[in-house]
Amino acid sequence: MTIAYFPGCSAAGTGREFHESTTTLCEALGLALVEIPDWNCCGATSAAVLSPHLNVALNSRNLKQAAALDAPILAPCAACYNRLKTAQLELRENPALAREYEVPPRALELRIMNLPEMLLEYPGLERLKEMVKVDLSYLHPGAYYGCLMLRPPKAMQFDDAEQPTSMERILEAVGTRPVEWWARTECCGASLSLTTAKMVQHRVGKIVDCARRCEANCLVAACPLCVANLETRQTGEEPLPVYYLSEVVGAALGLEPAQLGTPRHLLSTALVGAKGH
Amino acid sequence: MTRPGACSIIPGKEAYLAENWAGPVPVCRVGKERNLSAPEYRGQERVLEGRHFMRVFDKDKESTADPDFVALLCELSGEDVRKCYQCGKCTAGCPVLEEMDLTPSQVMRAAQAGLRDLVLDSRTIWCCAGCQTCAARCPKGLDLSHVNKALASLAFAEGRTQAARDIAAFHQSFMDTVGLLGRSYELGMIGLLKLRTRKFLQDVAMGMRLFAKGKLGLFPEYVKGNAEVRRLIREALKRTREQARARPGLPQEQGAGGEAAR
């Protein structure tokens, strides 16, 4: 199975362990990731602030580049996933725009997936269960979805926007015990982290507090900006560790922490309890 | 200047609602003296005095009602702003409310009323994190993040970013690296941001920790087609500016395209 991979800019920076764990995991799952040739930035939040036309403009080029591979696209970063999918929808609804940016019709039909979406299908929950080698039942993760994987629901068409379950189902399949908690789809403050740090600290504090009260011993997310904010803006004596979904699934499959990039985390460089508690 | 509920009118100028909620925030352009407590204006008066305008605005900050503004905003944002009926669900669920001066529903109401300066100079349009919680919940299917971003892009085009200079500088620095390289480059973006905001010491310790973990790339990655990316960005910005200028009733030369034009 070939999958077109859109790593996103954070793969070379703050989200490096997400990139490393995703590629390692896909290899173990027998999925051939092929990087989209010469992809460019999706524009994240900033593009739309400068111009409402910029999202479609930037991602039309990405979709064109992806059309050459003709495979479903995996965009693990939630922002990239959201922007690509929004732009694709807008181009699909407005053929004149698609003609203007010279986007081939094939590019508008390509499936765009986020990481949980891909895992649910390739390899699927049953197959994942069979592949588990390491017992991770000591992990009680709070699955944190954040915003952009789910919202706006009419464009994302992935899971339930208010009560999603896909990450919990995956985490359960690989042997962890996800907790029930309510701050799963609350915003972490996103790109305001660098400019209004106090507000982001407040948001992160609320999210972490909720997870802790619901007896989570770690958070699991699938967005590099969420993880960066949750890691850097947590205050207090004993911060709650944060991991990527790909790392936890990879660890359950018996992959090495170094291959999964786990030592790169700022808070906890090994899965909670891995040293025997 | 007037008693609550009434309205002082200078012929040919704006009508103002009075001290009760806003200080001088004009309601509409009028040609002759009007009393807003008169029955024919009751709807308008109620709309603007309603619970969604409870906040007291800066009395010195006058704003001009622009009847064409809502159409421009609909065009730029792709959302029919006129549909909003002020249920307040967006405000109820907004995670970044604490940073805002107007609530999201107030921005919608003010935009409908054509209070152009009020919304363009508001901090709210910059603080919107784009989480789209409002978009998921709006009973009219509106996406307020699109509205806020369209407003921010207008404010950008006019160079009026004083309500949130830091945030504007962040977005600008981010897109500068994308324009240069085709991809965003965190270290370069942070450098530009610090030059623009002059907050050199903020988050330096955090940066060092990230760097030690190999999570701040020293050398940027770039796209071979970066010239094409640059052209796409330039054209999109140009298009926004032209749309903003094409509308009558808007100032023609204010800010001369703003810093973003560079």
Coordinates of C-alpha atoms in Angstrom, one line a residue:
Chain A
M1 CA 0.0 0.0 0.0
T2 CA 1.5 3.3 -1.1
I3 CA 0.6 6.5 0.8
A4 CA 1.6 10.0 -0.2
Y5 CA 3.2 11.6 2.8
F6 CA 2.8 15.3 3.6
P7 CA 5.2 15.8 6.5
G8 CA 4.5 19.5 7.1
C9 CA 7.1 22.1 8.1
S10 CA 7.2 21.1 11.8
A11 CA 8.6 17.7 10.8
A12 CA 12.0 19.5 10.6
G13 CA 11.5 21.4 13.8
T14 CA 9.3 21.2 16.9
G15 CA 7.4 18.2 15.6
R16 CA 10.4 16.1 14.7
E17 CA 9.4 13.2 16.9
F18 CA 6.0 13.1 15.3
H19 CA 7.7 12.8 11.9
E20 CA 10.1 10.1 13.1
S21 CA 7.5 8.0 14.9
T22 CA 5.1 8.3 12.0
T23 CA 7.6 7.1 9.4
T24 CA 8.9 4.3 11.7
L25 CA 5.4 3.2 12.5
C26 CA 4.3 3.1 8.9
E27 CA 7.3 1.1 7.9
A28 CA 6.5 -1.5 10.6
L29 CA 2.9 -1.6 9.4
G30 CA 4.1 -2.3 5.8
L31 CA 2.9 1.0 4.4
A32 CA 5.1 2.6 1.9
L33 CA 5.3 6.4 2.6
V34 CA 6.3 8.4 -0.4
E35 CA 6.9 12.0 0.4
I36 CA 5.0 14.4 -1.9
P37 CA 7.7 15.9 -4.2
D38 CA 8.7 19.5 -3.4
W39 CA 5.6 20.2 -1.2
N40 CA 5.3 23.7 0.3
C41 CA 3.9 25.1 3.5
C42 CA 0.2 24.8 3.9
G43 CA 0.0 28.3 5.4
A44 CA -1.2 27.1 8.8
T45 CA -3.1 29.9 10.6
S46 CA -1.1 32.8 9.3
A47 CA -1.9 32.5 5.6
A48 CA -5.6 33.2 6.1
V49 CA -4.9 36.2 8.3
L50 CA -2.9 37.9 5.6
S51 CA -5.3 37.0 2.8
P52 CA -8.4 34.8 2.6
H53 CA -7.2 33.6 -0.9
L54 CA -3.9 32.4 0.4
N55 CA -5.1 29.0 1.7
V56 CA -6.3 27.8 -1.7
A57 CA -3.4 29.4 -3.4
L58 CA -0.7 27.6 -1.4
N59 CA -2.5 24.3 -1.2
S60 CA -3.4 24.2 -4.9
R61 CA 0.3 23.8 -5.5
N62 CA 0.5 21.0 -2.9
L63 CA -2.5 19.2 -4.4
K64 CA -0.9 19.5 -7.9
Q65 CA 2.3 18.0 -6.6
A66 CA 0.4 15.2 -4.9
A67 CA -1.6 14.3 -8.0
A68 CA 1.6 12.9 -9.5
L69 CA 1.7 10.2 -6.9
D70 CA -2.0 9.3 -7.2
A71 CA -2.2 7.7 -3.7
P72 CA -4.2 8.7 -0.6
I73 CA -2.5 11.5 1.3
L74 CA -1.4 11.2 4.9
A75 CA -1.0 14.6 6.6
P76 CA -0.2 13.8 10.2
C77 CA -0.1 17.4 11.3
A78 CA -3.6 18.6 12.1
A79 CA -3.1 22.0 10.6
C80 CA -1.8 20.6 7.3
Y81 CA -4.6 18.1 7.2
N82 CA -7.2 20.8 7.9
R83 CA -5.7 23.3 5.3
L84 CA -5.3 20.7 2.6
K85 CA -8.8 19.3 3.1
T86 CA -10.4 22.8 3.3
A87 CA -8.6 23.9 0.1
Q88 CA -9.6 20.7 -1.7
L89 CA -13.2 21.2 -0.8
E90 CA -13.2 24.8 -1.9
L91 CA -11.6 23.9 -5.2
R92 CA -14.1 21.1 -5.7
E93 CA -17.0 23.3 -5.0
N94 CA -15.7 26.1 -7.3
P95 CA -14.5 24.6 -10.6
A96 CA -13.6 28.0 -11.9
L97 CA -11.1 28.4 -9.1
A98 CA -9.7 25.0 -9.8
R99 CA -9.2 26.0 -13.5
E100 CA -7.6 29.3 -12.4
Y101 CA -5.0 27.5 -10.3
E102 CA -4.7 24.7 -12.9
V103 CA -5.5 21.9 -10.4
P104 CA -6.1 18.6 -12.2
P105 CA -9.5 17.0 -11.4
R106 CA -7.6 13.9 -10.1
A107 CA -6.1 16.0 -7.3
L108 CA -9.6 17.0 -6.1
E109 CA -10.5 13.3 -5.7
L110 CA -7.5 12.3 -3.7
R111 CA -8.3 11.2 -0.2
I112 CA -6.6 13.2 2.6
M113 CA -6.2 11.4 5.9
N114 CA -4.9 12.3 9.4
L115 CA -3.1 9.7 11.5
P116 CA -6.0 8.2 13.4
E117 CA -8.0 8.1 10.3
M118 CA -5.3 6.1 8.5
L119 CA -4.7 3.7 11.4
L120 CA -8.4 2.9 11.6
E121 CA -8.2 1.7 8.0
Y122 CA -4.6 0.8 7.3
P123 CA -4.1 -1.7 9.1
G124 CA -7.4 -1.4 11.0
L125 CA -8.2 -2.1 14.6
E126 CA -8.3 -5.9 14.3
R127 CA -4.9 -6.1 12.6
L128 CA -3.4 -3.6 15.1
K129 CA -4.6 -5.8 18.0
E130 CA -2.8 -8.8 16.5
M131 CA 0.4 -6.9 16.1
V132 CA 0.7 -5.7 19.7
K133 CA 3.9 -7.1 21.3
V134 CA 4.4 -4.9 24.4
D135 CA 1.9 -4.6 27.3
L136 CA 1.1 -0.9 27.8
S137 CA -1.9 -1.4 30.2
Y138 CA -0.1 0.8 32.7
L139 CA -0.7 3.8 30.4
H140 CA -3.9 5.7 31.1
P141 CA -3.8 8.2 28.3
G142 CA -6.2 11.1 27.9
A143 CA -6.7 11.2 24.1
Y144 CA -6.4 14.9 23.1
Y145 CA -7.9 15.7 19.7
G146 CA -7.5 19.5 19.7
C147 CA -9.3 21.5 17.0
L148 CA -8.2 21.1 13.5
M149 CA -8.6 17.4 13.0
L150 CA -12.3 17.7 13.7
R151 CA -13.4 21.2 12.9
P152 CA -15.2 22.5 11.0
P153 CA -17.1 19.3 10.7
K154 CA -18.7 20.0 7.4
A155 CA -15.2 20.2 5.8
M156 CA -13.4 17.6 7.8
Q157 CA -16.0 14.8 7.8
F158 CA -14.0 12.9 10.3
D159 CA -15.4 11.4 13.5
D160 CA -17.8 13.3 15.7
A161 CA -16.8 16.9 16.2
E162 CA -17.9 17.1 19.9
Q163 CA -17.6 13.4 21.0
P164 CA -14.9 11.8 18.9
T165 CA -13.8 8.2 19.6
S166 CA -11.2 7.3 17.0
M167 CA -8.1 7.9 19.1
E168 CA -9.6 6.1 22.1
R169 CA -10.5 3.1 19.9
I170 CA -6.9 2.9 18.6
L171 CA -5.4 3.4 22.0
E172 CA -7.6 0.6 23.4
A173 CA -6.7 -1.7 20.6
V174 CA -3.0 -1.4 21.4
G175 CA -3.6 -2.2 25.0
T176 CA -3.6 1.1 26.8
R177 CA -6.5 2.2 29.0
P178 CA -7.7 5.6 27.8
V179 CA -9.6 7.6 30.4
E180 CA -12.9 9.3 29.9
W181 CA -12.5 13.1 30.1
W182 CA -14.1 16.2 28.6
A183 CA -11.4 18.6 27.5
R184 CA -10.5 16.5 24.5
T185 CA -11.6 18.9 21.9
E186 CA -10.7 22.1 23.7
C187 CA -8.3 24.5 21.9
C188 CA -4.8 24.7 23.3
G189 CA -4.3 28.3 22.2
A190 CA -2.6 27.2 19.0
S191 CA -0.3 29.8 17.3
L192 CA -0.9 32.4 19.9
S193 CA 1.6 30.6 22.1
L194 CA 4.5 32.9 21.1
T195 CA 2.6 36.2 21.4
T196 CA 0.0 35.7 24.2
A197 CA 1.8 33.1 26.3
K198 CA -0.2 33.7 29.4
M199 CA -3.5 32.9 27.7
V200 CA -2.0 29.7 26.3
Q201 CA -0.7 28.8 29.7
H202 CA -4.1 29.2 31.1
R203 CA -5.7 27.1 28.4
V204 CA -3.1 24.3 28.7
G205 CA -3.5 24.4 32.5
K206 CA -7.2 23.8 32.2
I207 CA -6.7 20.9 29.8
V208 CA -4.0 19.3 31.9
D209 CA -6.0 19.8 35.1
C210 CA -9.1 18.1 33.6
A211 CA -7.0 15.1 32.4
R212 CA -5.4 14.8 35.8
R213 CA -8.7 14.9 37.6
C214 CA -10.0 12.1 35.3
E215 CA -6.9 10.1 36.4
A216 CA -5.0 10.2 33.1
N217 CA -1.2 9.6 33.6
C218 CA -0.3 11.1 30.2
L219 CA -1.8 12.9 27.3
V220 CA -1.7 11.5 23.7
A221 CA -2.2 13.9 20.8
A222 CA -1.8 13.9 17.0
C223 CA -0.9 17.5 16.4
P224 CA 2.6 19.0 16.6
L225 CA 1.4 22.4 17.7
C226 CA -0.8 20.9 20.4
V227 CA 2.1 18.8 21.7
A228 CA 4.5 21.8 21.6
N229 CA 2.0 24.0 23.6
L230 CA 1.1 21.2 26.1
E231 CA 4.8 20.6 26.7
T232 CA 6.2 24.1 26.8
R233 CA 3.3 25.9 28.5
Q234 CA 2.6 23.5 31.3
T235 CA 3.5 24.9 34.7
G236 CA 3.7 23.3 38.1
E237 CA 5.9 20.8 39.8
E238 CA 4.9 17.5 38.1
P239 CA 3.9 18.1 34.5
L240 CA 1.8 15.5 32.8
P241 CA 3.8 13.8 30.0
V242 CA 2.6 14.3 26.4
Y243 CA 3.1 11.8 23.6
Y244 CA 2.2 11.4 20.0
L245 CA -0.3 8.8 19.0
S246 CA 2.3 7.3 16.6
E247 CA 4.7 6.9 19.5
V248 CA 2.3 5.0 21.7
V249 CA 1.2 2.7 18.9
G250 CA 4.8 2.2 17.8
A251 CA 5.8 1.4 21.4
A252 CA 3.0 -1.2 21.6
L253 CA 4.3 -2.8 18.5
G254 CA 7.7 -3.2 20.1
L255 CA 9.5 -0.4 18.2
E256 CA 12.5 1.2 19.9
P257 CA 12.0 4.6 21.7
A258 CA 14.9 6.1 19.9
Q259 CA 13.4 5.2 16.5
L260 CA 10.2 6.8 17.6
G261 CA 11.8 10.0 18.7
T262 CA 10.6 9.6 22.3
P263 CA 13.8 10.9 23.8
R264 CA 13.2 14.3 22.1
H265 CA 10.3 15.2 24.3
L266 CA 10.8 18.0 26.8
L267 CA 8.8 16.5 29.7
S268 CA 9.1 12.8 29.7
T269 CA 11.6 11.0 27.5
A270 CA 10.2 7.5 28.1
L271 CA 6.6 6.3 28.2
V272 CA 5.3 6.7 31.7
G273 CA 5.9 3.7 33.8
A274 CA 8.3 2.2 31.3
K275 CA 10.9 2.1 34.0
G276 CA 8.8 -0.2 36.0
H277 CA 6.0 1.6 37.9
Chain B
M1 CA -23.6 64.3 24.8
T2 CA -27.1 62.9 24.8
R3 CA -29.3 61.1 27.2
P4 CA -29.5 57.3 26.9
G5 CA -31.8 56.0 24.2
A6 CA -31.8 59.3 22.4
C7 CA -29.5 60.4 19.7
S8 CA -27.7 63.6 18.9
I9 CA -27.6 64.3 15.2
I10 CA -25.5 66.6 13.1
P11 CA -27.0 66.7 9.6
G12 CA -25.0 64.9 7.1
K13 CA -22.9 63.2 9.8
E14 CA -23.4 60.1 11.8
A15 CA -26.0 59.2 14.3
Y16 CA -24.8 58.2 17.7
L17 CA -26.3 56.1 20.4
A18 CA -25.4 57.6 23.7
E19 CA -23.7 56.9 27.0
N20 CA -25.7 54.0 28.0
W21 CA -23.6 51.4 26.3
A22 CA -21.1 52.7 24.0
G23 CA -20.0 56.3 24.1
P24 CA -20.1 57.7 20.6
V25 CA -20.6 54.7 18.4
P26 CA -22.6 55.8 15.4
V27 CA -25.5 53.7 14.1
C28 CA -25.9 55.0 10.6
R29 CA -25.4 57.9 8.3
V30 CA -28.3 60.2 8.4
G31 CA -29.4 63.3 6.5
K32 CA -31.5 65.0 9.0
E33 CA -32.1 65.1 12.7
R34 CA -33.4 61.9 14.1
N35 CA -34.5 60.7 17.5
L36 CA -33.6 57.0 17.9
S37 CA -36.2 56.6 20.5
A38 CA -38.9 57.4 17.9
P39 CA -41.0 54.3 17.1
E40 CA -39.6 53.9 13.5
Y41 CA -36.1 53.3 14.9
R42 CA -37.1 51.1 17.7
G43 CA -35.7 48.0 16.1
Q44 CA -32.4 49.6 15.4
E45 CA -32.1 51.0 18.8
R46 CA -32.9 47.7 20.5
V47 CA -30.5 45.8 18.3
L48 CA -27.6 48.0 19.3
E49 CA -28.5 48.5 22.9
G50 CA -29.2 44.9 23.4
R51 CA -27.3 42.6 25.7
H52 CA -24.6 41.9 23.1
F53 CA -23.4 45.4 23.4
M54 CA -23.0 45.5 27.1
R55 CA -19.3 46.4 27.0
V56 CA -18.4 50.0 27.4
F57 CA -16.4 51.2 24.5
D58 CA -13.6 53.8 24.5
K59 CA -15.4 57.1 24.3
D60 CA -12.7 58.7 22.2
K61 CA -12.8 56.0 19.6
E62 CA -15.3 57.1 17.1
S63 CA -16.3 54.9 14.3
T64 CA -18.0 55.4 11.0
A65 CA -20.8 53.3 9.9
D66 CA -20.1 52.0 6.4
P67 CA -23.2 50.6 4.6
D68 CA -21.1 48.6 2.1
F69 CA -18.9 47.0 4.7
V70 CA -21.1 43.9 5.3
A71 CA -21.1 43.1 1.6
L72 CA -17.3 43.4 1.4
L73 CA -16.9 41.2 4.4
C74 CA -19.3 38.5 3.0
E75 CA -17.3 38.5 -0.2
L76 CA -13.9 38.3 1.5
S77 CA -14.9 35.7 4.2
G78 CA -17.2 33.6 2.1
E79 CA -19.6 33.6 5.0
D80 CA -23.0 35.4 4.9
V81 CA -22.4 37.6 7.9
R82 CA -26.0 38.9 7.6
K83 CA -27.4 35.5 8.7
C84 CA -26.1 35.9 12.3
Y85 CA -29.1 36.3 14.7
Q86 CA -27.1 36.9 17.9
C87 CA -27.7 33.7 19.7
G88 CA -24.3 34.0 21.3
K89 CA -23.3 30.4 21.0
C90 CA -19.9 31.4 19.5
T91 CA -19.2 33.6 22.5
A92 CA -20.3 30.9 24.9
G93 CA -17.8 28.4 23.6
C94 CA -14.9 30.7 22.6
P95 CA -11.7 29.5 24.3
V96 CA -9.8 32.7 23.9
L97 CA -12.5 35.1 25.1
E98 CA -10.2 36.4 27.9
E99 CA -7.9 38.1 25.3
M100 CA -10.7 39.7 23.4
D101 CA -12.2 43.2 23.6
L102 CA -15.3 42.5 21.7
T103 CA -17.0 39.1 22.0
P104 CA -17.2 37.1 18.7
S105 CA -21.0 37.8 18.6
Q106 CA -20.4 41.5 19.1
V107 CA -18.0 41.5 16.1
M108 CA -20.7 39.9 14.0
R109 CA -23.3 42.5 15.1
A110 CA -21.0 45.4 14.7
A111 CA -20.1 44.1 11.2
Q112 CA -23.7 43.9 10.2
A113 CA -24.2 47.4 11.4
G114 CA -21.3 48.5 9.3
L115 CA -19.2 49.7 12.3
R116 CA -16.1 49.2 10.2
D117 CA -13.5 51.0 12.4
L118 CA -14.8 49.3 15.5
V119 CA -14.3 45.8 14.2
L120 CA -11.1 46.6 12.3
D121 CA -9.4 48.1 15.3
S122 CA -10.6 45.4 17.6
R123 CA -8.2 42.9 19.3
T124 CA -10.7 40.1 18.8
I125 CA -10.0 39.7 15.1
W126 CA -6.4 39.0 15.9
C127 CA -6.9 36.8 19.0
C128 CA -9.2 34.3 17.2
A129 CA -7.1 31.1 17.4
G130 CA -9.0 29.6 14.5
C131 CA -10.1 26.6 16.6
Q132 CA -13.5 26.7 14.8
T133 CA -15.5 25.7 17.8
C134 CA -17.9 28.4 16.8
A135 CA -18.1 27.0 13.3
A136 CA -19.0 23.6 14.6
R137 CA -21.8 25.0 16.8
C138 CA -23.3 27.9 14.9
P139 CA -26.9 27.2 14.2
K140 CA -26.7 29.3 11.0
G141 CA -23.7 27.4 9.8
L142 CA -21.4 30.4 9.9
D143 CA -17.6 30.0 10.4
L144 CA -16.6 33.0 12.5
S145 CA -12.9 32.2 12.1
H146 CA -13.3 33.0 8.4
V147 CA -14.9 36.2 9.3
N148 CA -12.2 37.2 11.9
K149 CA -9.5 36.3 9.5
A150 CA -11.0 38.2 6.6
L151 CA -11.3 41.2 9.0
A152 CA -7.7 40.8 10.0
S153 CA -6.6 40.6 6.4
L154 CA -8.4 43.9 5.8
A155 CA -6.8 45.5 8.8
F156 CA -3.5 44.2 7.5
A157 CA -4.0 45.6 4.1
E158 CA -4.7 49.0 5.7
G159 CA -1.8 48.7 8.1
R160 CA -3.9 49.1 11.2
T161 CA -2.6 46.4 13.4
Q162 CA -2.2 48.5 16.6
A163 CA -4.8 46.4 18.5
A164 CA -2.5 43.4 18.5
R165 CA 0.9 44.3 17.1
D166 CA 2.6 41.2 18.4
I167 CA 0.1 38.8 16.8
A168 CA 0.2 40.6 13.5
A169 CA 4.0 40.5 13.6
F170 CA 3.9 36.8 14.3
H171 CA 1.7 36.1 11.2
Q172 CA 3.8 38.4 9.1
S173 CA 7.0 36.8 10.2
F174 CA 5.6 33.3 9.6
M175 CA 4.6 34.2 6.1
D176 CA 7.8 36.0 5.4
T177 CA 9.7 32.7 5.8
V178 CA 7.2 30.9 3.7
G179 CA 7.5 33.5 1.0
L180 CA 11.3 33.2 1.1
L181 CA 11.7 29.5 1.3
G182 CA 8.4 28.0 0.4
R183 CA 8.2 26.4 3.8
S184 CA 8.0 27.9 7.3
Y185 CA 11.2 28.0 9.2
E186 CA 10.8 28.3 13.0
L187 CA 14.1 29.7 13.9
G188 CA 13.9 32.4 11.2
M189 CA 10.3 33.2 12.0
I190 CA 11.2 33.6 15.7
G191 CA 14.1 35.9 14.8
L192 CA 11.9 38.1 12.6
L193 CA 9.3 38.2 15.3
K194 CA 11.8 39.3 17.9
L195 CA 13.1 42.0 15.6
R196 CA 9.6 43.3 15.0
T197 CA 8.4 43.1 18.6
R198 CA 11.7 43.9 20.3
K199 CA 11.0 41.3 23.0
F200 CA 14.4 39.6 22.6
L201 CA 14.5 37.7 25.9
Q202 CA 11.0 36.2 25.8
D203 CA 11.1 32.4 25.7
V204 CA 14.8 32.2 25.1
A205 CA 15.2 29.4 27.8
M206 CA 12.5 27.4 26.0
G207 CA 14.2 27.9 22.7
M208 CA 17.5 26.5 24.2
R209 CA 15.7 23.4 25.5
L210 CA 14.1 22.8 22.1
F211 CA 17.5 23.3 20.4
A212 CA 19.2 20.9 22.7
K213 CA 16.6 18.2 21.7
G214 CA 17.3 18.8 18.1
K215 CA 13.9 20.4 17.6
L216 CA 14.9 23.8 16.2
G217 CA 16.5 23.2 12.8
L218 CA 19.5 25.5 12.4
F219 CA 19.3 25.4 8.6
P220 CA 16.1 26.0 6.8
E221 CA 14.5 23.6 4.4
Y222 CA 13.5 25.1 1.2
V223 CA 11.3 24.3 -1.8
K224 CA 12.7 24.2 -5.3
G225 CA 9.6 25.9 -6.5
N226 CA 9.9 28.7 -3.9
A227 CA 9.6 31.4 -6.6
E228 CA 6.2 29.9 -7.5
V229 CA 5.1 30.0 -3.9
R230 CA 6.3 33.6 -3.6
R231 CA 4.2 34.5 -6.7
L232 CA 1.1 32.7 -5.2
I233 CA 1.5 34.7 -2.0
R234 CA 2.0 38.0 -3.8
E235 CA -1.0 37.5 -6.0
A236 CA -3.3 36.5 -3.2
L237 CA -2.3 39.6 -1.2
K238 CA -2.8 41.8 -4.2
R239 CA -6.2 40.4 -4.8
T240 CA -7.3 41.1 -1.2
R241 CA -6.1 44.7 -1.5
E242 CA -7.9 45.2 -4.7
Q243 CA -11.2 43.8 -3.3
A244 CA -10.8 46.1 -0.3
R245 CA -10.3 49.1 -2.6
A246 CA -13.0 48.2 -5.1
R247 CA -15.7 49.0 -2.5
P248 CA -17.0 52.5 -2.4
G249 CA -17.0 54.2 0.9
L250 CA -13.6 52.8 1.9
P251 CA -10.6 55.1 2.3
Q252 CA -8.4 54.8 -0.9
E253 CA -4.9 55.3 0.3
Q254 CA -4.9 54.5 4.0
G255 CA -1.7 52.6 4.9
A256 CA -0.9 52.2 1.2
G257 CA -1.2 48.5 1.3
G258 CA 0.3 48.0 4.7
E259 CA 3.5 46.2 5.6
A260 CA 2.2 42.9 4.3
A261 CA 2.6 44.2 0.8
R262 CA 6.3 44.0 0.8

